[in-house]
mmCIF file of C-alpha atoms in Angstrom:
data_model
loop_
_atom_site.group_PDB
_atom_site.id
_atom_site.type_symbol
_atom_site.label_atom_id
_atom_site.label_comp_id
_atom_site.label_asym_id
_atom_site.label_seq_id
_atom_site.Cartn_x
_atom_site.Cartn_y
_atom_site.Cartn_z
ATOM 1 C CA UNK Q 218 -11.642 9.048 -43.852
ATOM 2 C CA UNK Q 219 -9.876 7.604 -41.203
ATOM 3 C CA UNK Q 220 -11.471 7.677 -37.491
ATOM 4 C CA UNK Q 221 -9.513 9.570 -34.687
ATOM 5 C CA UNK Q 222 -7.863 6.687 -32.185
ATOM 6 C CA UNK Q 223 -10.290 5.937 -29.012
ATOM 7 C CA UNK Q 224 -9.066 7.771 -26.043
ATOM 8 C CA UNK Q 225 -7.812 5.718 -24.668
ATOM 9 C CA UNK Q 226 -5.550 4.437 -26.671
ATOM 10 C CA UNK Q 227 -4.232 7.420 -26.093
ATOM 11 C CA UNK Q 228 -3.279 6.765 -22.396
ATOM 12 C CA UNK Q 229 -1.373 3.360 -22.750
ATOM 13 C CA UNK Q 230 1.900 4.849 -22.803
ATOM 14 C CA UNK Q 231 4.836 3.714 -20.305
ATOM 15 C CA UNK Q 232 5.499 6.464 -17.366
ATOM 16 C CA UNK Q 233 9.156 6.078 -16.189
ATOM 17 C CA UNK Q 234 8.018 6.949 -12.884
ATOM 18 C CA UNK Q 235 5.375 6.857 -10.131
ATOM 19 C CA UNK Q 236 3.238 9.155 -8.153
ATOM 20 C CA UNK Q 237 2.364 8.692 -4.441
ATOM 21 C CA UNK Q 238 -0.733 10.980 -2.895
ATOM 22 C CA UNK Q 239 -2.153 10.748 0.331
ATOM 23 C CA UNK Q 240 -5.421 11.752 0.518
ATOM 24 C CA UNK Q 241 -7.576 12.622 4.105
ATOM 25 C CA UNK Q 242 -11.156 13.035 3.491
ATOM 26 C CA UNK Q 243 -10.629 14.693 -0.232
ATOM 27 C CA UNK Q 244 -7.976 17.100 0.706
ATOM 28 C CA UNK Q 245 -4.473 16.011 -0.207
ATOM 29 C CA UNK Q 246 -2.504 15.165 2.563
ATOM 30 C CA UNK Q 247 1.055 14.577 1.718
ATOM 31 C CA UNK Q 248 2.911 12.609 -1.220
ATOM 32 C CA UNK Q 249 5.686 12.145 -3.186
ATOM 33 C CA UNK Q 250 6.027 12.684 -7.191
ATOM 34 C CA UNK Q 251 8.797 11.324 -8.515
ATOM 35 C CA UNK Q 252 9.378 7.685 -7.349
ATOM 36 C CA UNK Q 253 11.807 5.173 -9.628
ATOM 37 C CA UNK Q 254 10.037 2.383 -10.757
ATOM 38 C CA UNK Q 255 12.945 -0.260 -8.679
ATOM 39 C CA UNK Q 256 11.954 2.004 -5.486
ATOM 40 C CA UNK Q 257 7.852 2.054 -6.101
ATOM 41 C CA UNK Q 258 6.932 -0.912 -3.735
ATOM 42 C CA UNK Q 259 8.974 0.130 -0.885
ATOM 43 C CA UNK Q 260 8.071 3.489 -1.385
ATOM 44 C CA UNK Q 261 4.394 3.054 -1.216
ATOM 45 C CA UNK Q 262 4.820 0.465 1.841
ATOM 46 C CA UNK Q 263 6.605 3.440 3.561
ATOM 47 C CA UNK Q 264 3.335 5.556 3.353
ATOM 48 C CA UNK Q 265 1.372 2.545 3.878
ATOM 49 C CA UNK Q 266 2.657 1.601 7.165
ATOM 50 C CA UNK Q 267 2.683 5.295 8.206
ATOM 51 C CA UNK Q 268 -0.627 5.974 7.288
ATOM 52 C CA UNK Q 269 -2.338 2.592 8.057
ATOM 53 C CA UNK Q 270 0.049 0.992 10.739
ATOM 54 C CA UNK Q 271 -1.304 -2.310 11.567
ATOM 55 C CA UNK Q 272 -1.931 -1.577 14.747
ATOM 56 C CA UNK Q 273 -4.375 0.679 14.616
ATOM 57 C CA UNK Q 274 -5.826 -0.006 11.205
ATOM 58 C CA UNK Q 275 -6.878 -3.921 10.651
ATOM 59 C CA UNK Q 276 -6.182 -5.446 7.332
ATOM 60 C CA UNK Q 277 -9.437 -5.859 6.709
ATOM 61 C CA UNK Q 278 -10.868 -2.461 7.199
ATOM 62 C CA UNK Q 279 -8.284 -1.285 3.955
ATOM 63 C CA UNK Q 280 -9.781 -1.568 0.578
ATOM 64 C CA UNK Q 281 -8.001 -1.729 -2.927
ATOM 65 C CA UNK Q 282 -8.978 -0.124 -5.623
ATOM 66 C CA UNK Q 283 -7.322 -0.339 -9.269
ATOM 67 C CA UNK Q 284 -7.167 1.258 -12.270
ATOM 68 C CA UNK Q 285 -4.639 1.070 -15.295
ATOM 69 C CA UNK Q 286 -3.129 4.051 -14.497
ATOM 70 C CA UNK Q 287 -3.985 4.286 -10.811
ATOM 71 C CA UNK Q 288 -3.809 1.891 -7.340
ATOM 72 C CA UNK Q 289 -5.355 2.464 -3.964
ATOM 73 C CA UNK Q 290 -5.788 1.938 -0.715
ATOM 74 C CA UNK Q 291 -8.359 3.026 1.299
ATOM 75 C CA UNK Q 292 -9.008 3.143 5.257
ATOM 76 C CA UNK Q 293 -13.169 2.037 5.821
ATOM 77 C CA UNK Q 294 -12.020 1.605 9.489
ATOM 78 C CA UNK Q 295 -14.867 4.333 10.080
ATOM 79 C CA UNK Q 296 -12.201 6.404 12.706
ATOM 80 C CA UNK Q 297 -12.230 9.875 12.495
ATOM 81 C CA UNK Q 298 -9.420 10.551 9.588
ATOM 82 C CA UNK Q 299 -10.396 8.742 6.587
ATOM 83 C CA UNK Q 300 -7.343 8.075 4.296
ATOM 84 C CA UNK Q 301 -6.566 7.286 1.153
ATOM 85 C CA UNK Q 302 -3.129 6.526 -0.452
ATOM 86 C CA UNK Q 303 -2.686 6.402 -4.230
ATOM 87 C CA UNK Q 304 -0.431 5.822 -6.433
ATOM 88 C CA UNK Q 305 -0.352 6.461 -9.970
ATOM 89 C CA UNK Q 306 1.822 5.329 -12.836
ATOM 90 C CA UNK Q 307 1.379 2.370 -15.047
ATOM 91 C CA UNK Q 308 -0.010 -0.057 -13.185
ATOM 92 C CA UNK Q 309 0.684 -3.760 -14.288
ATOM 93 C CA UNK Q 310 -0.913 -7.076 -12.730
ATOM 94 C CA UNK Q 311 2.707 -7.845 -11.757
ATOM 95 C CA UNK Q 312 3.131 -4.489 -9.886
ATOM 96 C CA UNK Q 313 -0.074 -5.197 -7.924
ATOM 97 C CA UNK Q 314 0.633 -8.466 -7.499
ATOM 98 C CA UNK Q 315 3.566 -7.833 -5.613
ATOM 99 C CA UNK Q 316 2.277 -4.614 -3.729
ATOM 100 C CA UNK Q 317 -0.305 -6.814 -1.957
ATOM 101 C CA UNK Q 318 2.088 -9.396 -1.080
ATOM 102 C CA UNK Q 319 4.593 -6.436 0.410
ATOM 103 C CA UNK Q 320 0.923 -4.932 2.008
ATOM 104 C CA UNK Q 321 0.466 -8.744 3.190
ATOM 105 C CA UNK Q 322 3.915 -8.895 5.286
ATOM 106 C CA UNK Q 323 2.955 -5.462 6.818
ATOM 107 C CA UNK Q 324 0.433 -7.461 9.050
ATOM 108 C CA UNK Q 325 2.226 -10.390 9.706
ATOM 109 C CA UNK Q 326 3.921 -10.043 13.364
ATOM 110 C CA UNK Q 327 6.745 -10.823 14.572
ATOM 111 C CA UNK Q 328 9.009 -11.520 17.588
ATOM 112 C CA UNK Q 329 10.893 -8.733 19.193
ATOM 113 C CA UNK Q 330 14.012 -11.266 19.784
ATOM 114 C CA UNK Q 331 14.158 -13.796 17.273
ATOM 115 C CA UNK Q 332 12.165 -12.290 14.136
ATOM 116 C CA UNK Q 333 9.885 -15.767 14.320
ATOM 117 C CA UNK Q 334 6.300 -14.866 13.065
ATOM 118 C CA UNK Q 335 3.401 -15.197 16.189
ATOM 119 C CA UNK Q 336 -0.266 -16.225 15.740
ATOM 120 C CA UNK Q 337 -1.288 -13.874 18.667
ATOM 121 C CA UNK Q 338 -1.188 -10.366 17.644
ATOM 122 C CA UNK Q 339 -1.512 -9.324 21.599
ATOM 123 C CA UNK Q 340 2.089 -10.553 22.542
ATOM 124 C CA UNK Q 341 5.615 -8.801 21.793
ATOM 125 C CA UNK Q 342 7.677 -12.019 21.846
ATOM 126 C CA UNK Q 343 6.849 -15.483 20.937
ATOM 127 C CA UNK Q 344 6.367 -18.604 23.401
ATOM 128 C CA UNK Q 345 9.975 -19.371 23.065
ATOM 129 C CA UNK Q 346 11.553 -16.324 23.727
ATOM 130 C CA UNK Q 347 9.010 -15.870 27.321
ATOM 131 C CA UNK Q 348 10.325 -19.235 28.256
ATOM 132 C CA UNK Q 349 13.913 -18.099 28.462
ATOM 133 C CA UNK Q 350 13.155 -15.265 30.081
#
């Protein structure tokens, strides 16, 4: 007699697309569920920078969390609206690994008037561009 197939075997199928969810506290805040794999990462960097906006969430107050069939992101800043932003699909090490390079870029800041990256987070332009000025 044959054995059934674990479980989980079960769940390593391909999904053609993605699922976004924003979560505050447990209730589900907003979200999107039908995103083309080509779109996913700009997609989820869309919510991500809406929902966690580097300027009032640090990079290191986000936390990821991964599963195969999940990814998220969630906001231990300790402020008063707790989010969480998941996304759900098949979740490869490529997929992540490029997610937290996009998540990465989201902190990196840069110069109103000549799109040069600058070390101090406190200043719109860089030293260049206040020297002309």
């Amino acid at each position: 007699m044959d054995l059934p197939q674990p479980l989980t075997y079960l769940f390593t199928f391909k999904m053609d697309t993605y699922e976004i969810a924003v979560f505050e506290y447990s209730d589900l805040y907003n979200g999107d569920h039908n995103v083309s794999p080509d779109k996913v990462i700009c997609e989820f960097i869309e919510y991500y920078t809406r929902y966690f906006h580097p300027e009032f969430v640090e990079e290191g107050d986000v936390r990821l969390q991964r599963g195969r069939m999940w990814l998220s992101y969630a906001d231990n800043s300790g402020g008063d609206k707790p989010r969480t932003i998941m996304l759900m699909g098949s979740i490869t090490d490529e997929l992540v690994a490029n997610l937290k390079e996009a998540v990465a870029k989201v902190y990196i800041k840069t110069c109103w008037e000549c799109e040069k990256e600058i070390k101090d987070k406190q200043r719109a332009l860089c030293e260049e561009c206040r020297d002309k000025e």
